[in-house]
Short mmCIF file of C-alpha atoms in Angstrom, two decimals:
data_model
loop_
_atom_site.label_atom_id
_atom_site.label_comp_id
_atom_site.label_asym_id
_atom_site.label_seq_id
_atom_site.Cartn_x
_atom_site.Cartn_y
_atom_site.Cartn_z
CA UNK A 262 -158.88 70.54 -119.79
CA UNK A 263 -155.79 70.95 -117.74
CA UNK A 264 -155.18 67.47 -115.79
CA UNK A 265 -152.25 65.43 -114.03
CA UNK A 266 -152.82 61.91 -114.06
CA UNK A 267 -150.01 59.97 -111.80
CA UNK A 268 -149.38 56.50 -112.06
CA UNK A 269 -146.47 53.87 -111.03
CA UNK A 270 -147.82 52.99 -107.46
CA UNK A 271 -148.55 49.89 -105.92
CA UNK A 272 -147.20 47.11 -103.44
CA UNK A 273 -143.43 47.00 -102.39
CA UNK A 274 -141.48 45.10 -99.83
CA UNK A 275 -139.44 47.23 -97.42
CA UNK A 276 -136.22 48.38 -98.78
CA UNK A 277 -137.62 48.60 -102.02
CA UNK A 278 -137.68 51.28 -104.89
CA UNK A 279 -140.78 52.53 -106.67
CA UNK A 280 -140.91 54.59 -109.60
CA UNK A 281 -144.16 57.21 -109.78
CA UNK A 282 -144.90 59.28 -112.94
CA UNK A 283 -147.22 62.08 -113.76
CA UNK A 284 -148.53 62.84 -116.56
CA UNK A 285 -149.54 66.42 -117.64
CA UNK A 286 -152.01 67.55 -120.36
CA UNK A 287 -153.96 71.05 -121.31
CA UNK A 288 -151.44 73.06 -120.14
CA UNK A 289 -147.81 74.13 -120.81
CA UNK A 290 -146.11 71.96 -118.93
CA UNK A 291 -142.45 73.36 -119.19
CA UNK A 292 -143.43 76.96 -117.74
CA UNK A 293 -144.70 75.36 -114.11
CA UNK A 294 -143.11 74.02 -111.29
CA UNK A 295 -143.91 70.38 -109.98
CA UNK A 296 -144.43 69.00 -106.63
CA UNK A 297 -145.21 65.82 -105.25
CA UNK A 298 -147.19 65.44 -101.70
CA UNK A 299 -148.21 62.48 -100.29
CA UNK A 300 -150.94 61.81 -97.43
CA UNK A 301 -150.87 58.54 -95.52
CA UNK A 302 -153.92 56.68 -94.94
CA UNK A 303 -156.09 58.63 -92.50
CA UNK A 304 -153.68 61.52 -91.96
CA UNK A 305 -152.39 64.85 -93.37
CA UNK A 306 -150.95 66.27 -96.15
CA UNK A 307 -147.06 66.19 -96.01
CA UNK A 308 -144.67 68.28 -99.11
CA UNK A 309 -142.38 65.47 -100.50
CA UNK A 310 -140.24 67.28 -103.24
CA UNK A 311 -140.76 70.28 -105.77
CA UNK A 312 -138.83 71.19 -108.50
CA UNK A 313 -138.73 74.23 -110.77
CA UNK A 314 -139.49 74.26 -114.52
CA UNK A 315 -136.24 74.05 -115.70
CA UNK A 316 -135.11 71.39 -113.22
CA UNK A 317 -132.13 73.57 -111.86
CA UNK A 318 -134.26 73.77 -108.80
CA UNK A 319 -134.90 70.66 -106.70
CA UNK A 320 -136.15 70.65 -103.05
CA UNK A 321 -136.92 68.25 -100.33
CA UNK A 322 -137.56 67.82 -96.80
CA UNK A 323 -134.52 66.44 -94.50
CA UNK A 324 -136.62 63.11 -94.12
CA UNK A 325 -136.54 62.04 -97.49
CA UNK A 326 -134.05 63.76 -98.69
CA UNK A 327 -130.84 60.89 -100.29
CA UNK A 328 -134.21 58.63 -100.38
CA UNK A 329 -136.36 60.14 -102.91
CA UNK A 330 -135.54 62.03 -106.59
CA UNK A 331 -137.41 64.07 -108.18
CA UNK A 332 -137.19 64.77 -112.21
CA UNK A 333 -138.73 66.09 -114.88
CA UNK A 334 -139.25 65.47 -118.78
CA UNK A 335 -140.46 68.78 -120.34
CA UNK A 336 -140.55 66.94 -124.10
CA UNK A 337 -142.88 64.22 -122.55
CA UNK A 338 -144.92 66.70 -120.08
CA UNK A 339 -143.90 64.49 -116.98
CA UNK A 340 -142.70 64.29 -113.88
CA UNK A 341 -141.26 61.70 -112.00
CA UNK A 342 -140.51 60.15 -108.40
CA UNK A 343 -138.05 57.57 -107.64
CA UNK A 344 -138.39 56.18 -104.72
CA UNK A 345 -135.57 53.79 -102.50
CA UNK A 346 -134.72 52.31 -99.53
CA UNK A 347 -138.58 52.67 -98.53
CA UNK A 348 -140.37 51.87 -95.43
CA UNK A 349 -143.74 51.01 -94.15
CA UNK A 350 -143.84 54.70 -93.23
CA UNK A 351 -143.96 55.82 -96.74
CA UNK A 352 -147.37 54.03 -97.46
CA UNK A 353 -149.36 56.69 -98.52
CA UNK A 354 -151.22 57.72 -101.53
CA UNK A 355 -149.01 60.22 -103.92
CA UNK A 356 -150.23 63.33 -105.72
CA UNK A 357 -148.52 65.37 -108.12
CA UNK A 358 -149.14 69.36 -108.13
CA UNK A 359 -148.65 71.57 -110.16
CA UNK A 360 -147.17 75.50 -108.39
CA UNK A 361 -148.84 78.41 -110.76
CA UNK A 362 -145.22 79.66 -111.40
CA UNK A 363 -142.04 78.61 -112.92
CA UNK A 364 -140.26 79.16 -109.31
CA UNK A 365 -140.91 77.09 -106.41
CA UNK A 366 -142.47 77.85 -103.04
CA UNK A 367 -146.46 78.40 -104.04
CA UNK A 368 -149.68 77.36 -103.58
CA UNK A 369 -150.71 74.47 -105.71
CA UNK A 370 -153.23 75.12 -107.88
CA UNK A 371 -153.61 72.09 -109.87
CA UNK A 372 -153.53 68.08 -108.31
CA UNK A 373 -153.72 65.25 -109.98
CA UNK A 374 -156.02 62.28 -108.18
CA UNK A 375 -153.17 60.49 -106.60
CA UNK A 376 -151.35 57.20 -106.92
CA UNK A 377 -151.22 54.39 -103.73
CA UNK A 378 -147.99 53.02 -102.46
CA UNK A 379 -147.96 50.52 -99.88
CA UNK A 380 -144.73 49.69 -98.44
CA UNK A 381 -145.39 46.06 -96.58
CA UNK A 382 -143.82 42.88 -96.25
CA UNK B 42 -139.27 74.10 -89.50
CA UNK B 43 -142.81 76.22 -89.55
CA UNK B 44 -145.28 74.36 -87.65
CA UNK B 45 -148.79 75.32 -88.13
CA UNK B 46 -151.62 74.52 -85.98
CA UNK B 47 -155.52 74.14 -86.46
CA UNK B 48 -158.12 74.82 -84.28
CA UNK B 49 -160.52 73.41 -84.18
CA UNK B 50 -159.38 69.70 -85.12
CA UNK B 51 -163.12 68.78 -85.59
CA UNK B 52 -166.82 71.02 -86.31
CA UNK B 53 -170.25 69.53 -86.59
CA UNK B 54 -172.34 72.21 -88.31
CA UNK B 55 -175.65 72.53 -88.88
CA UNK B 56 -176.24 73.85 -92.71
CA UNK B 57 -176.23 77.71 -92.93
CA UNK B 58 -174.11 78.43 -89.91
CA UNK B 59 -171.57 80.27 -90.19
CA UNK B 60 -167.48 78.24 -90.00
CA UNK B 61 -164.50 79.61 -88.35
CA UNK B 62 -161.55 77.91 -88.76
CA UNK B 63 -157.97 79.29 -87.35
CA UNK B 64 -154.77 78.18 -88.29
CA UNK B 65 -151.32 79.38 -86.27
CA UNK B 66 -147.90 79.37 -87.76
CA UNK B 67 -145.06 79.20 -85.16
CA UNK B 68 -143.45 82.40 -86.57
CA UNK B 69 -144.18 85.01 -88.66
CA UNK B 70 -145.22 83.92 -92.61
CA UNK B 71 -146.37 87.37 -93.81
CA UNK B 72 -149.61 86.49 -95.77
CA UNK B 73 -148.37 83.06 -97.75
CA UNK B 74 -150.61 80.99 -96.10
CA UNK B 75 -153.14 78.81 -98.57
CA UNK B 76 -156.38 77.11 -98.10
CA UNK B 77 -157.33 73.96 -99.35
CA UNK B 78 -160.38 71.70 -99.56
CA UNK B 79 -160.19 68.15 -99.33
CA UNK B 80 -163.75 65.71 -99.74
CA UNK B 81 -163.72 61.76 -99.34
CA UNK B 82 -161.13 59.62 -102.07
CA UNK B 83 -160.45 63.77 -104.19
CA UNK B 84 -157.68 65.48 -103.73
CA UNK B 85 -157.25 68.84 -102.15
CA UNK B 86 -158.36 71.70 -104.09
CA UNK B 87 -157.34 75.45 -103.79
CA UNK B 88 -159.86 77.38 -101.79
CA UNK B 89 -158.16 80.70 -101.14
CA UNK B 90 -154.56 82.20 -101.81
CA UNK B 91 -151.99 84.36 -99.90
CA UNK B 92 -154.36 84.24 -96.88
CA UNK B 93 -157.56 86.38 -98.60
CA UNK B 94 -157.15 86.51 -102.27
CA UNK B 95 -160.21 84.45 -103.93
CA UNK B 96 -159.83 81.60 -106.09
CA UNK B 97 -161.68 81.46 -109.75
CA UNK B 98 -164.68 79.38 -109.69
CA UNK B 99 -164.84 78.87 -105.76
CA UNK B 100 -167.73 79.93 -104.28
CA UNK B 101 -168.22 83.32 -102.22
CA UNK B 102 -168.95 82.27 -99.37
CA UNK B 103 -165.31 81.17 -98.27
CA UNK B 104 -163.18 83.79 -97.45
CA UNK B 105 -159.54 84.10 -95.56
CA UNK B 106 -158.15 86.74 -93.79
CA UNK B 107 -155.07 86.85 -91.34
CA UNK B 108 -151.14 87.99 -91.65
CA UNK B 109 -148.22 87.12 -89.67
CA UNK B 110 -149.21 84.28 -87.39
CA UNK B 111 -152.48 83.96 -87.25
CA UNK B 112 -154.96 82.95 -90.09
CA UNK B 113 -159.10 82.28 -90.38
CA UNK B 114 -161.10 80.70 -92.87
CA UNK B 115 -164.52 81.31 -93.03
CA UNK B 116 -167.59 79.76 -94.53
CA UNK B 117 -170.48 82.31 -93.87
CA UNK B 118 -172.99 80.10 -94.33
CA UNK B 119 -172.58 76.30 -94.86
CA UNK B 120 -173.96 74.29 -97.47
CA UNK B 121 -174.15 70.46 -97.55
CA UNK B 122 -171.22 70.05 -99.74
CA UNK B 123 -168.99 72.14 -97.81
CA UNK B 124 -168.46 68.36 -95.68
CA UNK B 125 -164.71 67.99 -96.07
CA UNK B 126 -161.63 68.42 -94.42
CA UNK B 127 -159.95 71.45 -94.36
CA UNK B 128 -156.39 72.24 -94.65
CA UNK B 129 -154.27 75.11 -93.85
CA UNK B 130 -150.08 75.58 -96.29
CA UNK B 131 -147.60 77.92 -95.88
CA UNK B 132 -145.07 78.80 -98.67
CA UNK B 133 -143.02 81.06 -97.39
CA UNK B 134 -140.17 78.76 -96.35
CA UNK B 135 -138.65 75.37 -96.73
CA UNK B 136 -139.92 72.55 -95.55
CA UNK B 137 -143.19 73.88 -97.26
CA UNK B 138 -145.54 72.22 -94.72
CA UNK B 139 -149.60 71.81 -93.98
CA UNK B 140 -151.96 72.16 -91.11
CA UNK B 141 -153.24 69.20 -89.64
CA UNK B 142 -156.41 69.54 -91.21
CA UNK B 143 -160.24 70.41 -89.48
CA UNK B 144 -162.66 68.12 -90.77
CA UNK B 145 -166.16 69.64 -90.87
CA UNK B 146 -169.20 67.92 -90.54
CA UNK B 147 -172.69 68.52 -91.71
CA UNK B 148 -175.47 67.96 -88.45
#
């Protein structure tokens, strides 16, 4: 069965760093690109990062972009977000998802069930 | 930055009605705009690709249509589990970026 399972969330102080991970399994990992979304509680769906299978790709949007990295481990099959200087605005829970190609800029066909991070004092 | 806009925000539906949902991009996205389905504490799932192309093991009774700027979901006739929010995705430039979502409601 073809899964992502993220994991690495939980409670930070603002300003802090966070480091999420997300595991793949039943599929070949190296020949998709990744993306992380996030939703805050109650709200939307918002694109965080992607990044192509062989890593020589990496996007974000302007707001997050110096903030947050996104990586890749093909050997291990997962993907990874580091996370800095965060705010209470980046509470949110975290999915991993997995684009049906090895370029970026498609639909996501595949989520994992999310990791919470709560940015609070 | 394409913005894309949902109408309506909210539906309460009575169970085999039929859905419309519309979503509006700002400027022209061809046909890479992507459904998804999101129910209580799940993630979103795929519903429908490049604006009509149907998605393996979804049911047949949502379907997409639209090009350019202007994009529909339908559910032709709604079941009980079809209670979720719905959300529309473009691809075809950076920022990728998502619909505010329509959250449908069973009567």
């Amino acid at each position: 069965e073809e899964q992502l399972v993220e994991s690495g969330g939980g409670l930070v102080k603002p300003g802090g760093s966070l480091r999420l991970s997300c595991a793949a399994s039943g599929f070949i990992f190296s020949s998709f690109s990744m993306n992380w979304v996030r939703q805050a509680p109650g709200k939307g769906l918002e694109w965080v990062s992607s990044i192509n299978s062989g890593s020589t790709s990496i996007y974000y949007p302007d707001s997050m972009r110096g903030r947050f990295t996104v990586s890749r481990d093909n050997a291990k099959n997962s993907l990874y977000l580091q996370m800095n200087s965060l705010t209470v605005d980046d509470t949110a829970m975290y999915y991993c998802a997995r684009d049906p190609t090895a370029g970026v800029a498609n639909y996501f066909d595949l989520w994992g069930q999310g990791v919470l991070v709560t940015v609070s004092s | 930055e394409i913005v894309l806009t949902q109408s309506p925000d909210f539906q309460s539906v009575t169970p085999k009605e039929k859905v419309t949902i519309t979503c509006r991009a700002s400027q022209s996205i061809g046909r890479s705009l992507h459904w998804y389905q999101q129910k209580p504490n799940q993630p979103p799932k795929l519903l429908i690709k490049y604006a009509s192309q149907s998605i393996s093991g979804v049911p047949s009774r949502f379907s997409g249509s639209g090009s350019g700027t202007d994009f529909t979901l339908t559910i032709s006739s709604l079941e009980a589990e079809d209670a979720a929010v719905y959300y529309c995705h473009q691809t075809t430039s950076l920022p990728l970026t998502f619909g505010g979502g329509t959250k449908v409601e069973i009567k």
